[in-house]
mmCIF file of C-alpha atoms in Angstrom:
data_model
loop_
_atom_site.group_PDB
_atom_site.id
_atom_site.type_symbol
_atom_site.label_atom_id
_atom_site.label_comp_id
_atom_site.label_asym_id
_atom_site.label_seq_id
_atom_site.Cartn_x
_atom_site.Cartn_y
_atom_site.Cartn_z
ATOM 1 C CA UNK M 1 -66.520 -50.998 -16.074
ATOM 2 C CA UNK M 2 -64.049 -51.005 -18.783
ATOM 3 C CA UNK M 3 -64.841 -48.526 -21.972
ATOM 4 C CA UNK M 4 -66.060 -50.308 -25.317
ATOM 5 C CA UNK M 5 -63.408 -49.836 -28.049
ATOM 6 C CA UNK M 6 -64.818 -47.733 -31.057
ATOM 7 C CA UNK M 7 -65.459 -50.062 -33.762
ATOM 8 C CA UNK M 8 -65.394 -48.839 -37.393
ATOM 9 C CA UNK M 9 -67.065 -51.173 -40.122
ATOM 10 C CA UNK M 10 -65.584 -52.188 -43.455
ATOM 11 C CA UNK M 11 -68.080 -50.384 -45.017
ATOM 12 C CA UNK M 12 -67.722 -46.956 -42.915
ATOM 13 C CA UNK M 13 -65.998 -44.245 -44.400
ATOM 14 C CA UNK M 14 -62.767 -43.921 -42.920
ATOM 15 C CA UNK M 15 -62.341 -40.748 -40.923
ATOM 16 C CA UNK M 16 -60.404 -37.546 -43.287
ATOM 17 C CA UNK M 17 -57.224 -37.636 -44.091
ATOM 18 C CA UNK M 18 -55.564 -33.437 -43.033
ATOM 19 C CA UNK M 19 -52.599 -31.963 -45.231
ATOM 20 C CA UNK M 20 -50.972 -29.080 -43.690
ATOM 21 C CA UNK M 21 -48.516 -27.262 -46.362
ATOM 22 C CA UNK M 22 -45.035 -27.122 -45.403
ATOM 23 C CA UNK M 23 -43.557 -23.809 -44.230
ATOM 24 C CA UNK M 24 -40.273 -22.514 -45.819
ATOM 25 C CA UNK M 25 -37.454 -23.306 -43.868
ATOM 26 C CA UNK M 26 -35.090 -20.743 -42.194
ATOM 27 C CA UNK M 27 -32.446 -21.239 -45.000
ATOM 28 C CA UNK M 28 -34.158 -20.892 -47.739
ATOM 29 C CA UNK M 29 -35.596 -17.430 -46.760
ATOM 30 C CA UNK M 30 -32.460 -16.445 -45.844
ATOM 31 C CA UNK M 31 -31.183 -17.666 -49.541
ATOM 32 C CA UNK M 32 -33.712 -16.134 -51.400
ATOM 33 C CA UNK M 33 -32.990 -12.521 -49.431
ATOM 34 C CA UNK M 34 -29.175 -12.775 -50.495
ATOM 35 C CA UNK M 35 -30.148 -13.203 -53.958
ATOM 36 C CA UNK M 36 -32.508 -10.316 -54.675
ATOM 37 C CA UNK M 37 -30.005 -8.428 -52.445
ATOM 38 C CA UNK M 38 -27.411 -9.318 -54.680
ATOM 39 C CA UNK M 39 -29.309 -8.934 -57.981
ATOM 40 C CA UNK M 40 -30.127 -5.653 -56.589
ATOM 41 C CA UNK M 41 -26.720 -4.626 -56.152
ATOM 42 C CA UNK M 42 -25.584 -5.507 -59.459
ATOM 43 C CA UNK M 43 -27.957 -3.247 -61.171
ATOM 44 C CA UNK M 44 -26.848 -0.644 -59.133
ATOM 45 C CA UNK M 45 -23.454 -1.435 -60.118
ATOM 46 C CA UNK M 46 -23.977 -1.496 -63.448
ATOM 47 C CA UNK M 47 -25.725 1.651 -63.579
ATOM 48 C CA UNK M 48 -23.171 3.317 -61.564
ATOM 49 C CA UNK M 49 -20.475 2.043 -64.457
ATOM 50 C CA UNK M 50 -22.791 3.421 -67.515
ATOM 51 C CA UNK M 51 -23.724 6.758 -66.188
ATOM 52 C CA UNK M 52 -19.570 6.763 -65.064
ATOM 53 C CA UNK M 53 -18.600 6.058 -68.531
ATOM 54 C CA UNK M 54 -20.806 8.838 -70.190
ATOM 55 C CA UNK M 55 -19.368 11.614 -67.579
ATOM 56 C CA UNK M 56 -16.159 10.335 -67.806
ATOM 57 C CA UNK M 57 -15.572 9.632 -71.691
ATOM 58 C CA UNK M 58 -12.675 8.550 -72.923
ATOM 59 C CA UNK M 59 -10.651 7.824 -69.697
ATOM 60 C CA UNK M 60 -13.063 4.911 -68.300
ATOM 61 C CA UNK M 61 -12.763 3.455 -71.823
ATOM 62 C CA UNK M 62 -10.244 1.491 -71.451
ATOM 63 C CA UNK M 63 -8.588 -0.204 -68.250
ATOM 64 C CA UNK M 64 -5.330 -0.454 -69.743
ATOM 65 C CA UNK M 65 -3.588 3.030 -71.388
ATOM 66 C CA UNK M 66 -1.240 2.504 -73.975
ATOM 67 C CA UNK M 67 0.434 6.189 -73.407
ATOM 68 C CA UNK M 68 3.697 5.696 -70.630
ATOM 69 C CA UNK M 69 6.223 7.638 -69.278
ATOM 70 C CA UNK M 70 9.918 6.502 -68.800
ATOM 71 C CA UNK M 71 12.692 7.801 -66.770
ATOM 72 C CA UNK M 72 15.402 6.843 -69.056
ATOM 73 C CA UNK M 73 18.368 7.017 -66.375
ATOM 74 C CA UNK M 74 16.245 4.881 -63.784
ATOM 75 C CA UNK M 75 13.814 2.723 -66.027
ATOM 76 C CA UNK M 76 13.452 -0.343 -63.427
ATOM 77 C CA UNK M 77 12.025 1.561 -60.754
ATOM 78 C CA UNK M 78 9.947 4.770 -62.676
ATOM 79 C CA UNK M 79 7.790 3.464 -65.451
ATOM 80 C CA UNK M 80 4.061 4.797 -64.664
ATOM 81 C CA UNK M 81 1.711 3.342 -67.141
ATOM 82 C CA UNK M 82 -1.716 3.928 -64.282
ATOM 83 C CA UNK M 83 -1.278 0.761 -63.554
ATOM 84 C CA UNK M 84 1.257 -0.309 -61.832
ATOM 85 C CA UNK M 85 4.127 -2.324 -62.603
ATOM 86 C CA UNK M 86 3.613 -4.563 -65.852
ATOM 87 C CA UNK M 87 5.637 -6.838 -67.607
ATOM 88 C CA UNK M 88 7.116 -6.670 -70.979
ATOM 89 C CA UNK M 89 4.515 -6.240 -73.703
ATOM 90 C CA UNK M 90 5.533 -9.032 -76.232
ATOM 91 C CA UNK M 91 5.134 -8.011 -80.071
ATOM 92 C CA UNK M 92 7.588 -8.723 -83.003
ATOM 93 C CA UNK M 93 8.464 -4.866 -83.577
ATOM 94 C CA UNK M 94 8.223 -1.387 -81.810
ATOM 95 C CA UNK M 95 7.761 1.550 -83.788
ATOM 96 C CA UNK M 96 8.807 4.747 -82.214
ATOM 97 C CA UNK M 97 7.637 7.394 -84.367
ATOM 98 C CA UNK M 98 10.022 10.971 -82.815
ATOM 99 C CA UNK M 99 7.901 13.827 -82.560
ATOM 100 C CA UNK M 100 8.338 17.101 -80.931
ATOM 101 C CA UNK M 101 6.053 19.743 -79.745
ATOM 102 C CA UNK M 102 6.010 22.080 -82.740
ATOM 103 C CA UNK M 103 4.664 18.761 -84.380
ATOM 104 C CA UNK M 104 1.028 18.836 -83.501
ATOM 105 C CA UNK M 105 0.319 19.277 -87.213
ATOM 106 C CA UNK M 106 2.477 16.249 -88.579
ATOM 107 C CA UNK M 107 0.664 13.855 -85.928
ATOM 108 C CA UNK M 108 -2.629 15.067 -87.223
ATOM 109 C CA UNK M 109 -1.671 14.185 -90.763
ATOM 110 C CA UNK M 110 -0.348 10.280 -89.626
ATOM 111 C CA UNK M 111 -3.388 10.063 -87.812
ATOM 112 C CA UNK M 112 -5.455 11.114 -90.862
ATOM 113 C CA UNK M 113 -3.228 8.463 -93.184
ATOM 114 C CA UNK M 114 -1.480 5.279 -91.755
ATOM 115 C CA UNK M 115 -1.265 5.544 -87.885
ATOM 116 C CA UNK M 116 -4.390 4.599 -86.297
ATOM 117 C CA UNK M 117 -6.365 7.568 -84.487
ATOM 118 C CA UNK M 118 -7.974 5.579 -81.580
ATOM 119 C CA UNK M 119 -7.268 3.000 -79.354
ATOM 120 C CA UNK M 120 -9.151 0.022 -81.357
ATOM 121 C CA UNK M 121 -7.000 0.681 -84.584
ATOM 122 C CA UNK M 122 -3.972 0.311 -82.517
ATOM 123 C CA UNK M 123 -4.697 -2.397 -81.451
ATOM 124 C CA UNK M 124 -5.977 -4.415 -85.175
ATOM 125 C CA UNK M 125 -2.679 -2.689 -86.663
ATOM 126 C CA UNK M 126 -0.518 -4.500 -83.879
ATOM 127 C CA UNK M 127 -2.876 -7.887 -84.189
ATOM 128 C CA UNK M 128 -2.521 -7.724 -87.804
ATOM 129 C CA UNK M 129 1.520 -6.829 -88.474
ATOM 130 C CA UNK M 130 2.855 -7.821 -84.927
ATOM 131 C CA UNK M 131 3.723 -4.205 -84.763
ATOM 132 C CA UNK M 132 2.979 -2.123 -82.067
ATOM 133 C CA UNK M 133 3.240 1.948 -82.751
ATOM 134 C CA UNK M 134 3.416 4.793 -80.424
ATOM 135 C CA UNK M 135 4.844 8.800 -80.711
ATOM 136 C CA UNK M 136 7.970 9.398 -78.617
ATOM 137 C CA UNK M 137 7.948 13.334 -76.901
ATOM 138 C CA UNK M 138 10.133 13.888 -74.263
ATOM 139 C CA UNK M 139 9.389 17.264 -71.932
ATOM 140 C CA UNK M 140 9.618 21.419 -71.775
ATOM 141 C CA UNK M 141 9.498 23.629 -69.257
ATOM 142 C CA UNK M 142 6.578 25.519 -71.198
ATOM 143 C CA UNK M 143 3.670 24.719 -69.363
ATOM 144 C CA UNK M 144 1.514 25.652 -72.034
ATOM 145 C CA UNK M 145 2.888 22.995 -74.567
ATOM 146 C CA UNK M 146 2.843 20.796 -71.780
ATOM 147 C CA UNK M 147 -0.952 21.404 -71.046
ATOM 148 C CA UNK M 148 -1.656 20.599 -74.558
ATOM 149 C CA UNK M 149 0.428 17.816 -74.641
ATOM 150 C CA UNK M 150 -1.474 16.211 -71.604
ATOM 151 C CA UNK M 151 -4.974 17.100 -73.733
ATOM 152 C CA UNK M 152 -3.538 15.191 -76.878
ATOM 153 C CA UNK M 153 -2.525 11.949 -74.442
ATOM 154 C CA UNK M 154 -5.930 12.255 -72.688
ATOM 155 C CA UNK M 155 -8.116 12.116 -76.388
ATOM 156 C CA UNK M 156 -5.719 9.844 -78.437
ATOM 157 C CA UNK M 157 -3.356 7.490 -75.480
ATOM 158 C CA UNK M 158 -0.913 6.842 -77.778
ATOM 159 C CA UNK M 159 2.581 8.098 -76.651
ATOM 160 C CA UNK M 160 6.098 7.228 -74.901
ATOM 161 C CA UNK M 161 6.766 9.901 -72.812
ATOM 162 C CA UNK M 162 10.817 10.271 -71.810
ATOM 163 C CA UNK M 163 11.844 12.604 -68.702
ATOM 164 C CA UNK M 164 14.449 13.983 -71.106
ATOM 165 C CA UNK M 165 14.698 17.635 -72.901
ATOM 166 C CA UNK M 166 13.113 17.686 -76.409
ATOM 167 C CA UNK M 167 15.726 19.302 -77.837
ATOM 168 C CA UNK M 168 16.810 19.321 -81.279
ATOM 169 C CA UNK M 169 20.296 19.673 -80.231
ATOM 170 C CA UNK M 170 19.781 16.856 -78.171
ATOM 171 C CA UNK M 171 18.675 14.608 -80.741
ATOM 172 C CA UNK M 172 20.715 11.921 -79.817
ATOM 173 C CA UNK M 173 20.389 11.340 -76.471
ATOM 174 C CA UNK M 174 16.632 11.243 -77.152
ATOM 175 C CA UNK M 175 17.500 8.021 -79.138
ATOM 176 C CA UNK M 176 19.578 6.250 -76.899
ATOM 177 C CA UNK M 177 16.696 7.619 -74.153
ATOM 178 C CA UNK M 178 13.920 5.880 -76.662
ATOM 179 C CA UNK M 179 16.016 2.705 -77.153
ATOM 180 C CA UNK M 180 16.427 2.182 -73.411
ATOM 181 C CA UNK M 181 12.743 3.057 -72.712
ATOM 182 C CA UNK M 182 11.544 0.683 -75.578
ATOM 183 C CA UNK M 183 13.495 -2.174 -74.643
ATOM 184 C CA UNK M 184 11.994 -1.867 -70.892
ATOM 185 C CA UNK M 185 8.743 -1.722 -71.831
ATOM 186 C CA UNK M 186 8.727 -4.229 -74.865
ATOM 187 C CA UNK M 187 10.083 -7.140 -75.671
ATOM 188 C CA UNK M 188 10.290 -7.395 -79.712
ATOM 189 C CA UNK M 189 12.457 -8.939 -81.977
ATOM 190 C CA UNK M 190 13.101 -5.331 -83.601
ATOM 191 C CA UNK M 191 13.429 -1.858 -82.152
ATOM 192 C CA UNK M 192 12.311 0.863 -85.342
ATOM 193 C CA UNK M 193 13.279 4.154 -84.951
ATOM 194 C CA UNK M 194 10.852 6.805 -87.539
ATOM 195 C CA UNK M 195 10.264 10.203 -87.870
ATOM 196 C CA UNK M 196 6.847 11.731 -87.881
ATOM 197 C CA UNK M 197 7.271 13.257 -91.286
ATOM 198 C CA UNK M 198 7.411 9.893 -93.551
ATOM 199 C CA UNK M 199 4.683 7.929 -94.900
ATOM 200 C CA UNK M 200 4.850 4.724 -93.408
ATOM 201 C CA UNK M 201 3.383 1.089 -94.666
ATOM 202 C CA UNK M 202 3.479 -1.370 -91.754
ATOM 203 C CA UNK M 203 2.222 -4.224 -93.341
ATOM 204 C CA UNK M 204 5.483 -4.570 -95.666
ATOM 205 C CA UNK M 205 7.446 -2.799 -92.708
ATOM 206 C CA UNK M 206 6.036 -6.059 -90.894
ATOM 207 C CA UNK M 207 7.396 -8.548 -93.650
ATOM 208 C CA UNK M 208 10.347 -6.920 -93.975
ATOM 209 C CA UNK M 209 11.203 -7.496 -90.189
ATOM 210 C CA UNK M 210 9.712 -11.279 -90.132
ATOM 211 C CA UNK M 211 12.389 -12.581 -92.351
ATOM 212 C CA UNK M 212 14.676 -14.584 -91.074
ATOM 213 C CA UNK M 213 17.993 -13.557 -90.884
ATOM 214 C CA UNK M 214 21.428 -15.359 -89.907
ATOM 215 C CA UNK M 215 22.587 -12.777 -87.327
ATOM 216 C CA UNK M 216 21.381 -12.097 -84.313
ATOM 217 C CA UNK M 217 22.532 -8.612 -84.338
ATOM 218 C CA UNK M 218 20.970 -6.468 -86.973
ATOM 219 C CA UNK M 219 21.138 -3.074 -88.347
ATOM 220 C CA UNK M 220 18.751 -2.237 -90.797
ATOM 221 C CA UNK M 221 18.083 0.676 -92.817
ATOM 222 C CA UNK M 222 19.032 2.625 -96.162
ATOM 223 C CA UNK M 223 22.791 2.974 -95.789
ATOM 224 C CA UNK M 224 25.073 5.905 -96.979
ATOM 225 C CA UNK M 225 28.323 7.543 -96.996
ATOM 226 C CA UNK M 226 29.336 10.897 -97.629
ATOM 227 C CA UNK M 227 31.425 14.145 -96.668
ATOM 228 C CA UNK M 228 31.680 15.516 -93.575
ATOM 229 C CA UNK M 229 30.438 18.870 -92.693
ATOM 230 C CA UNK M 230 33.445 21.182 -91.453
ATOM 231 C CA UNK M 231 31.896 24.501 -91.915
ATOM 232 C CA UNK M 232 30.052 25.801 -88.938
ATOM 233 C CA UNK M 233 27.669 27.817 -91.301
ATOM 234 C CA UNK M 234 25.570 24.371 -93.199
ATOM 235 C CA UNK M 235 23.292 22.295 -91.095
ATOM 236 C CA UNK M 236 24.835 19.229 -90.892
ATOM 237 C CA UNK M 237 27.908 20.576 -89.321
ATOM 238 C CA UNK M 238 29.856 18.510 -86.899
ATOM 239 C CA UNK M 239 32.282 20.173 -84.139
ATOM 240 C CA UNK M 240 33.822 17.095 -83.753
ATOM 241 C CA UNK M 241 35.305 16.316 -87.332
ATOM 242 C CA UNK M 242 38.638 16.146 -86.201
ATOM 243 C CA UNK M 243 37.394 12.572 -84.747
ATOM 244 C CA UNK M 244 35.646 11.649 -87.952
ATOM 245 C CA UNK M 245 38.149 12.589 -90.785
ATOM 246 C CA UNK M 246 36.917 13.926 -94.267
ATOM 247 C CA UNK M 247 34.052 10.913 -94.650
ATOM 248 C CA UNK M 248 31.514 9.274 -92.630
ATOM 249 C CA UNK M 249 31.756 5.928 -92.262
ATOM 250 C CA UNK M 250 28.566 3.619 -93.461
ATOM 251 C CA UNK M 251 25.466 4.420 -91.747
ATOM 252 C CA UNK M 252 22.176 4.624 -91.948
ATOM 253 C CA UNK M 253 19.783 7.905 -92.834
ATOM 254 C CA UNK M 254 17.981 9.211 -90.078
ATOM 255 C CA UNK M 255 14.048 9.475 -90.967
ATOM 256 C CA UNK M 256 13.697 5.284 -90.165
ATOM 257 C CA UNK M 257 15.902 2.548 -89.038
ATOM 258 C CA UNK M 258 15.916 -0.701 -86.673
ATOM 259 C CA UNK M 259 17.850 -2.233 -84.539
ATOM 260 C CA UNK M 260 17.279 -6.219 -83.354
ATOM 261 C CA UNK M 261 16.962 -7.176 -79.999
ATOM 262 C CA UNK M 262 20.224 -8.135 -79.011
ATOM 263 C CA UNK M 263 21.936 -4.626 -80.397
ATOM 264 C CA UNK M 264 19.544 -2.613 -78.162
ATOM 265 C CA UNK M 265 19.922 -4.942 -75.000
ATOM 266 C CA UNK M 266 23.824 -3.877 -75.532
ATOM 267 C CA UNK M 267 22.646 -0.583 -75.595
ATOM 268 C CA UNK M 268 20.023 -0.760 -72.497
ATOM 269 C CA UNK M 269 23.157 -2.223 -70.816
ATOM 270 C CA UNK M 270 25.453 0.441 -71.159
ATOM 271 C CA UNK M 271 26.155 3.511 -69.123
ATOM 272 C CA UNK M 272 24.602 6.590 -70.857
ATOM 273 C CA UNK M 273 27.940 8.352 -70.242
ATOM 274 C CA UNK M 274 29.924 5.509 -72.045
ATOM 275 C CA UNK M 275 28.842 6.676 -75.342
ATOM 276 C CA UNK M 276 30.552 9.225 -77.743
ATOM 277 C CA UNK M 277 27.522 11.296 -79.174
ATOM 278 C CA UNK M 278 27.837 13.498 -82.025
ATOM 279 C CA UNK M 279 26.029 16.200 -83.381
ATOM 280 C CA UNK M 280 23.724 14.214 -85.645
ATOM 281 C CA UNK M 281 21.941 11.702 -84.361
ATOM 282 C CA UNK M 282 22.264 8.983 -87.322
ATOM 283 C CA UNK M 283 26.000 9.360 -87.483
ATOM 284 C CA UNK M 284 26.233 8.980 -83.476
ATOM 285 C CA UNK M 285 23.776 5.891 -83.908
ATOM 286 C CA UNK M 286 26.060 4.881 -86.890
ATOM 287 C CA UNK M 287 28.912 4.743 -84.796
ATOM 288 C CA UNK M 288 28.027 3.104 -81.908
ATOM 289 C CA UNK M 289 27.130 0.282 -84.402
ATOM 290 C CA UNK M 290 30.648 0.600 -86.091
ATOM 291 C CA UNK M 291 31.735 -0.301 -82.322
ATOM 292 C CA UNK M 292 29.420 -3.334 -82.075
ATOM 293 C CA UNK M 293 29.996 -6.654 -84.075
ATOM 294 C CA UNK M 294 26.187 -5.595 -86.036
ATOM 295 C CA UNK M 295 25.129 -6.807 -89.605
ATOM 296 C CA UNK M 296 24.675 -3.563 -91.886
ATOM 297 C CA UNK M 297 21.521 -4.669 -93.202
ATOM 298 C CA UNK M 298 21.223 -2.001 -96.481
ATOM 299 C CA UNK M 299 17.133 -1.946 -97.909
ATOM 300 C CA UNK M 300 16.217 0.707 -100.333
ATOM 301 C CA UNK M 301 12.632 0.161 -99.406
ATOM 302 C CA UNK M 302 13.087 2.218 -96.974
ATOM 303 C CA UNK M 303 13.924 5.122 -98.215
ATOM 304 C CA UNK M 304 11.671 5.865 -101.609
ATOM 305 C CA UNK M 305 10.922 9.353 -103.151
ATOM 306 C CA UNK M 306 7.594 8.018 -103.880
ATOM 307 C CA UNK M 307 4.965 4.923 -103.377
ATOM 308 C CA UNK M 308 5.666 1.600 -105.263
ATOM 309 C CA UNK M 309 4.274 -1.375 -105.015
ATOM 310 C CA UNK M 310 7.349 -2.450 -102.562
ATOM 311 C CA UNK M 311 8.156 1.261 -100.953
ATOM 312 C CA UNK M 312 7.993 0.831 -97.147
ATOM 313 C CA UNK M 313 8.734 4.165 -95.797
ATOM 314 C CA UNK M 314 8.202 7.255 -98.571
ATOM 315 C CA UNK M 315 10.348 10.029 -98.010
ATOM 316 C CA UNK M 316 12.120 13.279 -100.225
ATOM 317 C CA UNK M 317 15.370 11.836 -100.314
ATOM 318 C CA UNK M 318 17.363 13.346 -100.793
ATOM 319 C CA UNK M 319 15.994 16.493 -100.930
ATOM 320 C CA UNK M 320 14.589 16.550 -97.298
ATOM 321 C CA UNK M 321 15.175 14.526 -94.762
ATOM 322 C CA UNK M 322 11.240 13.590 -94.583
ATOM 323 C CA UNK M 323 8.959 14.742 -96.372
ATOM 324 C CA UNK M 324 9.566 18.198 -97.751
ATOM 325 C CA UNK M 325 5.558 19.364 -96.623
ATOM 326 C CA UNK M 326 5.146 16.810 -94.853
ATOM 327 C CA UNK M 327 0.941 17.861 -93.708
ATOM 328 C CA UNK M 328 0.257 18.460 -97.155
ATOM 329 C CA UNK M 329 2.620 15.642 -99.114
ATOM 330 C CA UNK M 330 1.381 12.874 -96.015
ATOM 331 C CA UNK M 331 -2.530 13.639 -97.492
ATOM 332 C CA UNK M 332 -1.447 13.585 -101.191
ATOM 333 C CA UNK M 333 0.323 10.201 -100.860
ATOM 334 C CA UNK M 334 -2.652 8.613 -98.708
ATOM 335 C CA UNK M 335 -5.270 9.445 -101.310
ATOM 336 C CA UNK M 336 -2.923 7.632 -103.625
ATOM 337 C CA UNK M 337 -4.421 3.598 -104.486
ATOM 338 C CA UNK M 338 -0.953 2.498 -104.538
ATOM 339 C CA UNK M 339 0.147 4.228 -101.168
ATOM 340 C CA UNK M 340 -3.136 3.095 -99.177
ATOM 341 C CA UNK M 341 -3.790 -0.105 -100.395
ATOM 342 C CA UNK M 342 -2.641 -4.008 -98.652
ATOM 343 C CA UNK M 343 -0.560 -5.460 -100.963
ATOM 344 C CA UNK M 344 2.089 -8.198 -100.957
ATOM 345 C CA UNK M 345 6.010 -6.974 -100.218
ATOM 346 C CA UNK M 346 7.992 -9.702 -102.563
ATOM 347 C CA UNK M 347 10.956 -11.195 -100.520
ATOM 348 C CA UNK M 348 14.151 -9.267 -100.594
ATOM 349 C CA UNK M 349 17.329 -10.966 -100.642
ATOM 350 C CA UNK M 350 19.494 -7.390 -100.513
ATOM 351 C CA UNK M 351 21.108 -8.883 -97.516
#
């Protein structure tokens, strides 16, 4: 007999309706464990990187040291900055400041007065005058001013370090060494040369060196002339006078000068036994350019006894060639309103 259908009347409740909730799918469990997993690595990454950075100090500060170290016979091949190789570092003018190892004292005093002490004021001085600075050493076999020199790099990272003797004596093949070593490593419309015992102003040193100029080949500083020293007793005695004859020919003094671009990529060029180098190191400078088709670019700014409101570099000329004291004078002239103080260089037509 065959079954009666269930009937359900209009007015019957119909039977309950079941939800069952939906279980998470495969993937998105698996999604959600990758991203605590990740989240959790991150903060133990960036832990890791904090308590580094206090134990560390100042060499995790920064990723990129500004301190190098040039070969200056083999410059393609041994510049070690820590990083690798690296292109040319593009500013409108290197400053070399020459320092040697009895100069601890004379850095201190810059870094007290115009030449930043840490690696943030290097960098606003260079943002601000398209200038960037750094002290040029070159080695000793005294490992105990070598060990001190390696402390100063480590707490300050602000030198160019040449494989070459510092030597007074040797003066100028430390220049043509710092030329060729600059001109690797940068690539600036002008290449200064300074010694640690003047009192500097880069922002006019800036304006000075952003004026346009007619030749490409430029050689800038305060020019002179004078006698030349035969007698082997006074300091500024040359053994090779016979070449020279009783005067010097126009060059420029010693404690700051700059070449352009195109005069140092001559000299980067050139053999380093190809040049004739003299005792002093601004007359053999002076003469290479006498050899070269360069403008003699003559600026009195350069070379003032005291600050103005135009004085670029402040020296004892002629009295010393730097600063007589310079610790001591380097202080007096910072304290100085008209020394310290940003203030407008007017242009200079001198040229």
């Amino acid at each position: 007999m065959p079954s009666t259908p269930k009937l359900f009347h209009p007015k019957m409740p119909s039977p309950p309706k079941l939800f069952h909730a939906r279980q998470p799918s495969y993937s998105r469990r698996l999604t959600v464990l990758i991203l605590c997993f990740l989240i959790g690595i991150s903060g133990f990454i960036f832990g890791f990187i904090a308590i580094s950075r206090q134990r560390l100090g100042y060499r995790c500060k920064y990723a990129k040291p500004n301190s190098v170290s040039v070969t200056w016979d083999r410059l393609a091949s041994s510049i070690d900055s820590g990083n690798g190789g690296q292109n040319r570092h593009k500013v409108m003018g290197f400053v070399g400041i020459q320092t040697g190892f009895g100069s601890a004292g004379r850095r201190r005093s810059l870094r007290k007065s115009w030449f930043p002490s840490d690696h943030q004021g290097l960098q606003r001085l260079e943002e601000s005058t398209g200038l960037a600075f750094r002290f040029v050493i070159g080695r000793t076999a005294d490992k105990s001013k070598m060990s001190n020199l390696r402390k100063e790099i480590a707490e300050y990272d602000d030198f160019l370090l040449l494989d070459i003797e510092e030597e007074y004596s040797k003066l100028p093949y430390k220049t043509l060494a710092y030329f060729k070593a600059a001109y690797a490593l940068f690539d600036s419309d002008f290449y200064v040369k300074a010694d640690d015992d003047i009192y500097l102003r880069p922002d006019r040193l800036s304006l000075l060196l952003a004026k346009d100029r007619h030749h490409s080949q430029t050689y800038l500083g305060c020019m002179k002339k004078g006698p030349v020293f035969t007698d082997p007793k006074l300091k500024w005695y040359e053994p090779l006078s016979h070449l020279l004859g009783k005067e010097y020919f126009l060059h420029a003094y010693g404690p700051i000068y700059a070449l352009s671009a195109d005069v140092v990529a001559s000299l980067a060029s050139l053999r380093n036994n190809s040049f004739r180098m003299f005792s002093n190191e601004d007359v053999t400078i002076g003469s290479w350019m006498l050899a070269m088709n360069v403008n003699h670019e003559d600026n009195r700014q350069l070379c003032q006894p005291d600050c103005t409101p135009t004085s670029i570099a402040v020296w004892d000329i002629p009295k010393c060639s730097g600063l007589c004291n310079p610790e001591k004078k380097m202080s007096e002239l910072h304290a100085k309103d008209i020394c310290s103080k940003s203030s407008t260089l007017p242009s200079d037509d001198s040229d």
